[in-house]
Coordinates of C-alpha atoms and ligand atoms in Angstrom, one line a residue:
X1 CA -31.7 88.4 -27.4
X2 CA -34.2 91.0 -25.9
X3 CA -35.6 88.0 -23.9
X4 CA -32.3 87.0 -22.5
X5 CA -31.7 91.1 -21.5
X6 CA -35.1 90.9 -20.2
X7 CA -34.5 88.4 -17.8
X8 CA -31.3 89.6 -17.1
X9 CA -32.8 92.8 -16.4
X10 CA -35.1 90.7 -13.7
X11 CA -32.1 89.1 -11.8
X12 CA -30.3 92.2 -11.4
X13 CA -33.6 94.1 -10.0
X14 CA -34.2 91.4 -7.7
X15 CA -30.2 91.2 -6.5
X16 CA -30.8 95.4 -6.0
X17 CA -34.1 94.7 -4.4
X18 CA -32.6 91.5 -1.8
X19 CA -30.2 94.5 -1.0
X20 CA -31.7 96.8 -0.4
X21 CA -33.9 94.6 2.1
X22 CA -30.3 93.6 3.7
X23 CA -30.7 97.6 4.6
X24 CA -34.1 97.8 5.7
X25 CA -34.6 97.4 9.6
X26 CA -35.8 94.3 10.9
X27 CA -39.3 94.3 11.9
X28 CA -40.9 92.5 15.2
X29 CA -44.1 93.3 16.7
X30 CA -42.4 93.5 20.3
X31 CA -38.6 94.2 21.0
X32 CA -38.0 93.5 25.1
X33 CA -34.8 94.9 26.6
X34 CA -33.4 92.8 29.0
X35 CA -33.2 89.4 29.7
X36 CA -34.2 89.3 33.5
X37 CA -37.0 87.8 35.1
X38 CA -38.8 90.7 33.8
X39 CA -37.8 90.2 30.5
X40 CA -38.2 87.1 30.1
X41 CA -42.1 86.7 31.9
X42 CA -42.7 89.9 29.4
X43 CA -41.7 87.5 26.4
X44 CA -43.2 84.9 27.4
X45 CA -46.6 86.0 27.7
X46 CA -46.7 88.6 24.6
X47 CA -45.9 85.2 22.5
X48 CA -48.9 83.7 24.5
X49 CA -50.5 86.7 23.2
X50 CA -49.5 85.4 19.6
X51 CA -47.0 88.1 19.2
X52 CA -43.7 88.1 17.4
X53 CA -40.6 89.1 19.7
X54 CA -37.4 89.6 19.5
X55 CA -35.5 89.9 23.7
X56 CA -32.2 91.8 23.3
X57 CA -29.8 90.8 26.5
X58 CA -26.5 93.0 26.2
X59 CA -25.0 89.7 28.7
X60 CA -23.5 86.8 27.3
X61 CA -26.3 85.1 29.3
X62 CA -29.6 85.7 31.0
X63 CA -30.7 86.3 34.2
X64 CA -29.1 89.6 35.4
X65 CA -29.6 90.3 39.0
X66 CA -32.6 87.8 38.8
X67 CA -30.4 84.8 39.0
X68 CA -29.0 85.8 41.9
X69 CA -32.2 86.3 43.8
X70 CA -31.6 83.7 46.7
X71 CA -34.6 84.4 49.5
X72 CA -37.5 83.5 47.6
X73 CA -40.9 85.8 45.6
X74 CA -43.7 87.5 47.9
X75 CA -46.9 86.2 46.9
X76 CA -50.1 86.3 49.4
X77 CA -53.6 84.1 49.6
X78 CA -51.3 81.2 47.2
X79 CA -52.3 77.3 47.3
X80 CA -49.1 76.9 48.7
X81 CA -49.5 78.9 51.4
X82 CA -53.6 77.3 51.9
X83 CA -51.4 73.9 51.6
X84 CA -49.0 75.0 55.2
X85 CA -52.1 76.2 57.1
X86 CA -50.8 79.9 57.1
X87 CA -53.8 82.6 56.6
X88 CA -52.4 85.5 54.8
X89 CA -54.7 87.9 53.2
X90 CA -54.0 90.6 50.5
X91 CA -54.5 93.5 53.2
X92 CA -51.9 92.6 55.2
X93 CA -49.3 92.0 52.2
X94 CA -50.2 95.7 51.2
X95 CA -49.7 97.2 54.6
X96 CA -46.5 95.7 55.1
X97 CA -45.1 96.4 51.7
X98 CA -46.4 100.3 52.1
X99 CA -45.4 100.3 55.4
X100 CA -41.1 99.3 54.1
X101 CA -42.1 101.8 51.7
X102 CA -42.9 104.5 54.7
X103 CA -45.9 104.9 52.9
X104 CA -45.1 107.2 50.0
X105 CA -45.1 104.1 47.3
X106 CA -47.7 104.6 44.1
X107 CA -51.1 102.6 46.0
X108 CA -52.2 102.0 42.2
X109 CA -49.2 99.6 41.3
X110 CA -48.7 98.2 44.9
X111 CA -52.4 97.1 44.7
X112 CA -51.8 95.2 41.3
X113 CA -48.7 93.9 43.0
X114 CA -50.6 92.7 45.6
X115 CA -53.6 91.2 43.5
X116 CA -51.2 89.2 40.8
X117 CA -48.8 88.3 43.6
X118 CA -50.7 84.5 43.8
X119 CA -51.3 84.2 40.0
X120 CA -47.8 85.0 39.2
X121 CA -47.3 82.0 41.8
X122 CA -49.1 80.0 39.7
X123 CA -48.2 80.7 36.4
X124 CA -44.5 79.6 37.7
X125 CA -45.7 76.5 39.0
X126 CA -47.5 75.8 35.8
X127 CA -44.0 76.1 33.7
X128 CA -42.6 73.5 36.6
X129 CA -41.0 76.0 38.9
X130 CA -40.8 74.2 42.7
X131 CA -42.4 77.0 44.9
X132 CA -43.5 74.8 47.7
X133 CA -41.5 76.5 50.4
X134 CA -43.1 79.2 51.8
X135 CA -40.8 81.4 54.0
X136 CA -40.7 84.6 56.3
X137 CA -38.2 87.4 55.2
X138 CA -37.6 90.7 57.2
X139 CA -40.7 93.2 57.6
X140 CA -43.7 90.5 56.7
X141 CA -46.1 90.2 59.3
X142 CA -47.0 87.0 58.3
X143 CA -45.0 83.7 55.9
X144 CA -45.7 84.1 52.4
X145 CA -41.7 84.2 50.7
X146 CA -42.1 81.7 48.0
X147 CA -39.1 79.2 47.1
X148 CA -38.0 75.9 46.2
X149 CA -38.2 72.9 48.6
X150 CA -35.9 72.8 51.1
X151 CA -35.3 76.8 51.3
X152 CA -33.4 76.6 48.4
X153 CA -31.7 79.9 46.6
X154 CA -35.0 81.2 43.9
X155 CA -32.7 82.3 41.3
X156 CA -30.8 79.7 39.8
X157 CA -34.1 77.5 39.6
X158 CA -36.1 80.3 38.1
X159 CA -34.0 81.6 35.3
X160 CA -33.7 78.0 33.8
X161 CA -37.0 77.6 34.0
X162 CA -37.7 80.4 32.2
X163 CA -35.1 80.4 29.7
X164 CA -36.8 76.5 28.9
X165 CA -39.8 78.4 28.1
X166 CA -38.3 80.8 25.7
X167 CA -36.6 78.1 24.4
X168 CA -40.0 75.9 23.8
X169 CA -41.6 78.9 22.0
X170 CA -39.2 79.4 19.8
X171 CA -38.6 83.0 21.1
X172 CA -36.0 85.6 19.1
X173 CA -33.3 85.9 22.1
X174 CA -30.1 87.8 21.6
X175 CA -27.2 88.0 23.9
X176 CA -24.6 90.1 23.6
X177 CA -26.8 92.6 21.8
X178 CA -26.7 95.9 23.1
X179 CA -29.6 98.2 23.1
X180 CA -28.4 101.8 22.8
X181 CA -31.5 103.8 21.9
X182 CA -34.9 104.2 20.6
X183 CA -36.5 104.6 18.0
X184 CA -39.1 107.5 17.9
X185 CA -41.1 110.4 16.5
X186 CA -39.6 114.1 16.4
X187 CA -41.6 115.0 19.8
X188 CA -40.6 112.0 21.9
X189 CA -43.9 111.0 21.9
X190 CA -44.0 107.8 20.3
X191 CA -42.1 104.6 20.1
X192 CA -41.4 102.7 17.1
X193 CA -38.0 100.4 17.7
X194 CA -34.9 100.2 19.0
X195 CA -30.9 100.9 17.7
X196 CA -28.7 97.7 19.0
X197 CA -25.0 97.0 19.2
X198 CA -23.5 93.5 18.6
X199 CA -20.6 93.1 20.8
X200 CA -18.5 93.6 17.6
X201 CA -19.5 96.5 17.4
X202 CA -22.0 96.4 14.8
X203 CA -25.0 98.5 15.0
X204 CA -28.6 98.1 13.5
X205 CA -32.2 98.9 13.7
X206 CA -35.3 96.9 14.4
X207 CA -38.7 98.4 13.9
X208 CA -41.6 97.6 15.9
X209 CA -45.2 98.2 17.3
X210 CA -44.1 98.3 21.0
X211 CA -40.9 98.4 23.2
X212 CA -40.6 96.8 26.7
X213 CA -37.8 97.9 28.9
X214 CA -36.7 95.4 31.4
X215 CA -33.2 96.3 31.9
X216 CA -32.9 96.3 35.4
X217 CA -31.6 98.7 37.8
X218 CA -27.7 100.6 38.4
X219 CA -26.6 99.1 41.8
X220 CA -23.1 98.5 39.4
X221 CA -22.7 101.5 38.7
X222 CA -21.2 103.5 41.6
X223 CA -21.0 106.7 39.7
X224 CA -24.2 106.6 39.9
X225 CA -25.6 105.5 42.6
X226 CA -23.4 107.5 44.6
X227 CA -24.6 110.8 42.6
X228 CA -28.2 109.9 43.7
X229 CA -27.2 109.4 47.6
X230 CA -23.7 110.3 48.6
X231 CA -23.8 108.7 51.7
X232 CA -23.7 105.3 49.8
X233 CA -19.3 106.3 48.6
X234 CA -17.2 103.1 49.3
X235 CA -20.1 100.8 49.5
X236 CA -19.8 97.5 47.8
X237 CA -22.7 96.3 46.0
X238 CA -24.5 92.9 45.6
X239 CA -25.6 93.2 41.9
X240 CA -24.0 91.6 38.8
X241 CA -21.4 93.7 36.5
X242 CA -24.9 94.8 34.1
X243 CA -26.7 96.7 36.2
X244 CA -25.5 99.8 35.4
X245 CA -28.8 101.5 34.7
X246 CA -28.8 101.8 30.7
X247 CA -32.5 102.6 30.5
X248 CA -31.3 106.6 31.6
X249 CA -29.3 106.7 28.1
X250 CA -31.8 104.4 26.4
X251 CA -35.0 107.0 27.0
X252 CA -32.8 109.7 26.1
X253 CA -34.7 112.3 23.3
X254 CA -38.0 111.0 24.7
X255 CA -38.5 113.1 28.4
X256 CA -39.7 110.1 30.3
X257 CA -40.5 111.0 34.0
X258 CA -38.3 109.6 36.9
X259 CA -39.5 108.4 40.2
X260 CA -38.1 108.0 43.9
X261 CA -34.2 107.8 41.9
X262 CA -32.3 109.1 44.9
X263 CA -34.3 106.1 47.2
X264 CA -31.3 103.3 47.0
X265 CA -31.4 100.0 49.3
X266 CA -28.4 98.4 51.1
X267 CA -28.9 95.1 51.8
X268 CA -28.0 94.6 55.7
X269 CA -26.4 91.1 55.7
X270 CA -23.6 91.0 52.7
X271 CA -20.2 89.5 53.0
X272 CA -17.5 92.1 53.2
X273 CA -14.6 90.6 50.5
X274 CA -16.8 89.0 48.2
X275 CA -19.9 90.9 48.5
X276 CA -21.8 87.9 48.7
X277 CA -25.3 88.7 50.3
X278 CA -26.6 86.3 53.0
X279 CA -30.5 85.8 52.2
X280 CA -32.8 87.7 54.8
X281 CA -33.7 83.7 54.5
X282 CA -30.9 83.1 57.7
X283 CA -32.4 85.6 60.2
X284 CA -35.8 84.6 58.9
X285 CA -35.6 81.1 60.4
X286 CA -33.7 81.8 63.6
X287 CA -30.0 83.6 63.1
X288 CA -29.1 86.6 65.2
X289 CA -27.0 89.3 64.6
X290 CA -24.2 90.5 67.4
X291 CA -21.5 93.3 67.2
X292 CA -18.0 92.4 67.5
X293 CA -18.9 93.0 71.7
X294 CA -21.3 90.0 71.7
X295 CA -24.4 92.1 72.3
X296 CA -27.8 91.7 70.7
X297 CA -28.4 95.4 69.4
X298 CA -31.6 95.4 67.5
X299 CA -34.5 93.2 65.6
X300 CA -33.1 91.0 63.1
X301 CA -36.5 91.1 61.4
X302 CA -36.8 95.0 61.0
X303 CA -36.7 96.6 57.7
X304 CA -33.6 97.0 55.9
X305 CA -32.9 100.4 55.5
X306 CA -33.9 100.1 59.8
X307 CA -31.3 97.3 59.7
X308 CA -28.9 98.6 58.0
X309 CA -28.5 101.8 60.0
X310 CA -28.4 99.7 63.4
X311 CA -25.4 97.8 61.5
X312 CA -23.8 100.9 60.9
X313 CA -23.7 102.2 64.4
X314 CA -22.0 99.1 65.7
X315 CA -18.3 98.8 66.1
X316 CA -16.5 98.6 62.6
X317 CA -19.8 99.4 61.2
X318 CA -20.5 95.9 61.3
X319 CA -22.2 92.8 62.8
X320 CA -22.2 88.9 63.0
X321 CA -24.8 86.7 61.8
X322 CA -24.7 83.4 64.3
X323 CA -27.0 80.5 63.9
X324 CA -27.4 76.9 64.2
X325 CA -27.4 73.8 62.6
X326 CA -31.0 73.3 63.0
X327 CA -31.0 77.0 60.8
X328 CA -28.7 75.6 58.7
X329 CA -30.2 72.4 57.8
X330 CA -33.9 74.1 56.9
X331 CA -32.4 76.4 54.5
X332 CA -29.8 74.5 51.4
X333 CA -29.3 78.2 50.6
X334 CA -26.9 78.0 52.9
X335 CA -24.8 75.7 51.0
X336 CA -22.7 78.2 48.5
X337 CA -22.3 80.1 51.7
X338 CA -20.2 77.0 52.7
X339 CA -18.7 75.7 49.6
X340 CA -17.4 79.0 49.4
X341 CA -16.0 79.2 52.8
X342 CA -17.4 82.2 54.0
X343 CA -18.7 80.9 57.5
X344 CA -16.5 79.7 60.8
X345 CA -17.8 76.8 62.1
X346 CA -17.0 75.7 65.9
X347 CA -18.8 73.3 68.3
X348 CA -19.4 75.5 71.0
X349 CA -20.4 79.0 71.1
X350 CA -17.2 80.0 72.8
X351 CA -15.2 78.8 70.7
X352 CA -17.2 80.5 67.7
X353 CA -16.8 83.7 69.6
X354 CA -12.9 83.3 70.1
X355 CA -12.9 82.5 66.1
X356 CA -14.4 85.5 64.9
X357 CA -13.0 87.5 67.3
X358 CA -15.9 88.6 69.1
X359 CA -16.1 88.5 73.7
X360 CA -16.9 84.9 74.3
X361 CA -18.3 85.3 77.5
X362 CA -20.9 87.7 76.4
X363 CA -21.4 86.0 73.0
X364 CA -22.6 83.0 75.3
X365 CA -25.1 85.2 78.0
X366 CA -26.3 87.0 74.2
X367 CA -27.3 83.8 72.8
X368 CA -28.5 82.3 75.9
X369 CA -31.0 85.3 76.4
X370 CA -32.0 85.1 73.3
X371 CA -33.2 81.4 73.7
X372 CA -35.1 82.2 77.1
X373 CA -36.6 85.4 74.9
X374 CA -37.7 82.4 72.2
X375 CA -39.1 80.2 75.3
X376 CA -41.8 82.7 76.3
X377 CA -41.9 83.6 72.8
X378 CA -41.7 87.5 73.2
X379 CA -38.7 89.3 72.3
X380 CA -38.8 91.9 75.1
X381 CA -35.6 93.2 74.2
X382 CA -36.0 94.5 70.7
X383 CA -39.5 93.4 69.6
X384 CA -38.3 91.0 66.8
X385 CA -42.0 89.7 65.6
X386 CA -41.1 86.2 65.0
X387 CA -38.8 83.7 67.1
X388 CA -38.9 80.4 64.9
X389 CA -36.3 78.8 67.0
X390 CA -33.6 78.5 69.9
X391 CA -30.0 78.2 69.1
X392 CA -28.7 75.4 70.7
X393 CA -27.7 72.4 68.0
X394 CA -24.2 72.3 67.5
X395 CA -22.6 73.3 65.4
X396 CA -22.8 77.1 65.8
X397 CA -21.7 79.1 62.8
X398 CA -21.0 82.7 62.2
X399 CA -20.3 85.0 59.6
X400 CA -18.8 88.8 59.8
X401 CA -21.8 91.3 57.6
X402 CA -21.8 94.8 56.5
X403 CA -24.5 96.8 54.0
X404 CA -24.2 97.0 50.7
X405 CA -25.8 98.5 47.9
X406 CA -28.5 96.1 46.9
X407 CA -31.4 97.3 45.2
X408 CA -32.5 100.9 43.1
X409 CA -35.9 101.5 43.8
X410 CA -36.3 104.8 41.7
X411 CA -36.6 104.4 37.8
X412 CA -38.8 105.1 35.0
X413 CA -42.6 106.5 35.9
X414 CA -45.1 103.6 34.8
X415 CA -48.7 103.7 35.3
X416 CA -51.2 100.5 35.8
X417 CA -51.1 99.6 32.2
X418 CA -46.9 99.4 32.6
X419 CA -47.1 102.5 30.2
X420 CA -44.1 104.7 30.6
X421 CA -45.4 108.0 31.2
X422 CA -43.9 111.2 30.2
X423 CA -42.3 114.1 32.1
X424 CA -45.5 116.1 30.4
X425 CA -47.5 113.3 32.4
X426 CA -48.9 111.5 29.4
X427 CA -48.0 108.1 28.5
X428 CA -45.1 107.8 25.5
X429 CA -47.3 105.6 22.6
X430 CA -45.0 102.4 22.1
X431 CA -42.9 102.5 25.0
X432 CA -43.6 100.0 28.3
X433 CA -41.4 99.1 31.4
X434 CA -41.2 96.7 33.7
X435 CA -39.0 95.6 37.3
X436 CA -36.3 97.3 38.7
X437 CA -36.3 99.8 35.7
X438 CA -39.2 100.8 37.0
X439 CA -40.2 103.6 40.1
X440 CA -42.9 104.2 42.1
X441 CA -43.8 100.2 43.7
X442 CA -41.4 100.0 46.5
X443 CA -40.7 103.9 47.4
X444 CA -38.6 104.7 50.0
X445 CA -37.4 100.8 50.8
X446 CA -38.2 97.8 49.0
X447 CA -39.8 94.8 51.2
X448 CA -37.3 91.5 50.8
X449 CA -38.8 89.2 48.3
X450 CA -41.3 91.9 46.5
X451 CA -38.8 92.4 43.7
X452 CA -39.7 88.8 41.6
X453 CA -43.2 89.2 42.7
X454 CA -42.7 93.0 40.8
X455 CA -40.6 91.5 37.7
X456 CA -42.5 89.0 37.1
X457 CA -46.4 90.6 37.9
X458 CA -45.4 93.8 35.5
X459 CA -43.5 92.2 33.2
X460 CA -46.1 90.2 32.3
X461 CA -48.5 93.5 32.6
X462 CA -46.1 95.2 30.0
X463 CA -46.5 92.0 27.8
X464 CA -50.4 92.1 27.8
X465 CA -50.8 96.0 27.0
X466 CA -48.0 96.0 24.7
X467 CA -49.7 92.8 23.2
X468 CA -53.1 94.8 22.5
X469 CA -51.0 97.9 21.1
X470 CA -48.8 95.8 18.6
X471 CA -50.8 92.6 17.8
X472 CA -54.3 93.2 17.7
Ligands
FAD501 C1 -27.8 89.0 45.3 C2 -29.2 89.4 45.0 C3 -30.2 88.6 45.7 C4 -31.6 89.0 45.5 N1 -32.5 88.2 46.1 C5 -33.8 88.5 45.8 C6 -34.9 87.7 46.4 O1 -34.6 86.7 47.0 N2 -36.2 88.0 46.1 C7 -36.5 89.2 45.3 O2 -37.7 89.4 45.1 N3 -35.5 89.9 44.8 C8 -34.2 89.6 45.0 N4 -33.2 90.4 44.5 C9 -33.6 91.5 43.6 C10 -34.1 90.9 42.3 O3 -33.3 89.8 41.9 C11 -34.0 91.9 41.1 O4 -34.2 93.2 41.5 C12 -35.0 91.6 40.1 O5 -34.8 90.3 39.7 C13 -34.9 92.5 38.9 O6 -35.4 91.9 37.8 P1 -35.3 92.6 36.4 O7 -35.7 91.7 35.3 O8 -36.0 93.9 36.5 O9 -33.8 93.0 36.2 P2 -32.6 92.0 36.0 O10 -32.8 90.7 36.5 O11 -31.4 92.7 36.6 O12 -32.4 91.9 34.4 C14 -32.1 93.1 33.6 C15 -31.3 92.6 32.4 O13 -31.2 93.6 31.5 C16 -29.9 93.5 30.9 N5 -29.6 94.8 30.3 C17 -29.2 96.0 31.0 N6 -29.0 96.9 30.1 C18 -29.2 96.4 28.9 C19 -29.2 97.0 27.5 N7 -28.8 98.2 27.3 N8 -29.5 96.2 26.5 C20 -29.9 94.9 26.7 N9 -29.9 94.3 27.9 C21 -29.6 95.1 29.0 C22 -29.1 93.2 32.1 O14 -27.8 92.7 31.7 C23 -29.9 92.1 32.8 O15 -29.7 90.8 32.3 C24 -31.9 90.1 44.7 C25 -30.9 90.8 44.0 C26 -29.6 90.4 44.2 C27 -28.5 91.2 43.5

């Protein structure tokens, strides 16, 4: 009898004990938050690292505004580039991404930019990411905007590539999980999990050694971005529906710093009823951009905040993109444009001109200057840098653009080690962050194409230093 209590006894302190472990917070050694290309590199490499992690995505899939990166990842001194004879070195990709910056950007994290632009390159390649096209975006004094053969959009060939990986290493990944908070010591000092929400509803708790925040920016949330520049009311915005800045109520309790939040970029060339952005990719290999007049009015290749201004002084505070079929051909990014039937198409340039509305005749002398200004391959007019081509294969196709908000390059203040540094100017133990969460790289305007290269470079930063923190 007393042995049958006895192990009765047993059982029921067990069942008690399996309970009370149903309460206990789960426990990782890295928690990421966000499942961008940040996110995901950051995942990626701290299981390299022979971590355990657990990537929270509040989505009901990955990517966020990384799938829809279309022009293509900076990288400079890359195989790739050795491979189509262009000489780049790592000087010049500082200057010009300080320069888009006006030169108030953190040197310390624009140097480690620069210096694990060609490794990131690599380390794509590696996981079978087609990087062989090597482009010119908007500001770059020299080719070195890394994408898939043919010019195709970066995006959608990178996020499945990564996801693969995640998948391969058995990785912990969440959708539809919600972070809402940290978990941390009285002072705000130090990091030690996160607080989630299911989309039921449910919440719960998961302990661990380090916290990566990879969460991405707020260009969907107008409330906000319009707080931190008014002048950017009634804009329409290029970013998906979860970019609405969660890292601000995240941190909250801990005091984290905030850098260059009121700097917001409007992407120049965006389509004005479905916001769909046009990749810098177009002007980059030949388009020009007219007012509704026909007239030229400034250097397609200038930076964007330069860009979008010009746009804004045109009539209806708008322009046209034309190009050719040559342009179209060279770039397959072009191809959603099209399926989606966003561009007017006409075999002369007239006749585009009558279709979008714009003065034919001048549309015609515009284009025609242009080509003479491509000829003797100096663009007297407005000093664009680089004149791959004429316009002259039929068909001609144009598109009506405005600005819209594109990119938020304020956010939490990191230093080289991806450490989120406090408002008291010391780093907060446990927390890390990584891409457009992040402030401080691209300053007052971002260069087109710098954001992967940023993702995926400090994301992978975060990943190492959280990896020596929680996993030694
Ligand atoms: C249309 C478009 C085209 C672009 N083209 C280019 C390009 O060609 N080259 C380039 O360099 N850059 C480009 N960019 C910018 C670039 O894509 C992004 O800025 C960059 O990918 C940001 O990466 P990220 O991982 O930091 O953020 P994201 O990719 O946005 O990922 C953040 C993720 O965190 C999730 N998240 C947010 N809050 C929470 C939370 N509370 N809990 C859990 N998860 C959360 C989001 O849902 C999202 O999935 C483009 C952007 C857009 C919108």
């Amino acid at each position: 009898m007393k042995k049958v209590l006895l192990a009765f006894l047993g059982v029921a302190a067990m069942g008690a004990l399996c309970l009370f472990c149903l309460f206990l917070p789960e426990r990782t050694d890295i928690v990421v938050v966000g499942g961008g290309a940040a996110g995901m590199s950051a995942a990626i490499e701290a299981t390299e690292r022979g971590c355990s992690v657990v990537l929270l995505e509040k989505m009901s899939y990955l990517g966020g505004n990384s799938l829809r990166a279309t022009g293509g990842m900076n990288a400079a001194c890359t195989e790739e580039q050795k491979k189509n004879g262009i000489v780049d070195s790592l000087d010049s990709y500082y200057q010009d991404t300080m320069k888009a910056g006006h030169w108030l950007n953190n040197k310390k994290l624009v140097r480690l930019l620069v210096r694990n632009s060609a490794e990131s390159v690599s380390w794509l390649e590696h996981m079978g990411l087609d990087l062989s096209d090597v482009g010119r975006l908007a500001g770059h004094s020299i080719s070195r905007t890394h994408r898939p053969a043919g010019g195709a959009p970066i995006g959608t060939s990178l996020i499945p590539v990564l996801t693969g990986q995640l998948n391969k290493r058995g990785i912990d990944v969440r959708t539809e999980n919600r972070v809402i908070g940290l978990l941390h010591n009285q002072k705000g000092t130090e990091v030690f999990g996160v607080l989630t929400e299911t989309r039921e509803g449910r919440q719960y708790k998961i302990k661990a050694s380090a916290v990566i925040i990879a969460s991405g920016g707020f260009g969907s949330e107008p409330a906000l971005y319009v707080k931190m520049d008014p002048d950017l009311k009634g804009f329409k915005t290029t970013n998906q529906p979860g970019a609405t800045g969660d890292y601000l109520s995240i941190v909250e309790g801990l005091h984290p710093a905030l850098v260059d939040m009121s700097y917001i970029q409007t992407h120049p060339t965006v389509e004005p009823n479905n916001g769909v952005l046009i990749t810098e990719a177009v002007r980059g290999n030949g388009a020009v951009l007219v007012n509704r007049n026909g007239y030229r009015f400034t250097d397609e290749l200038a930076f964007r905040d330069v860009l979008s201004r010009e746009i804004l002084k045109q009539p209806e505070k708008s322009a046209y993109l034309i190009f050719d079929d040559q342009i179209r051909k060279g770039l397959s990014a072009t191809d959603t444009y099209f399926a989606m039937n966003l561009i007017t198409k006409a075999d002369t340039l007239s006749e585009l001109a009558e279709m979008l509305g714009i003065h034919p005749v001048v549309l015609s002398q515009s284009v025609q200057r242009y080509n003479q200004l491509v000829m003797i391959g100096e663009d007297r007019d407005f000093g664009r840098n680089d004149l791959p081509s004429e316009i002259i294969h039929a068909p001609f196709y144009g598109i009506r653009i405005v600005p819209a908000v594109h990119y938020c390059m304020g956010g939490l203040k990191i230093n080289e080690k991806a450490e989120v540094i406090s408002e008291s100017g010391g780093p907060i133990k446990g927390l890390f962050a990584a891409g457009e969460a992040t402030g401080g790289i691209h300053a007052a305007n971002r260069l087109g194409g710098n954001s992967l290269a940023d993702a995926i470079a400090f994301g992978r930063i975060a990943a190492r230093e959280a990896a020596s923190l929680a996993c030694r």
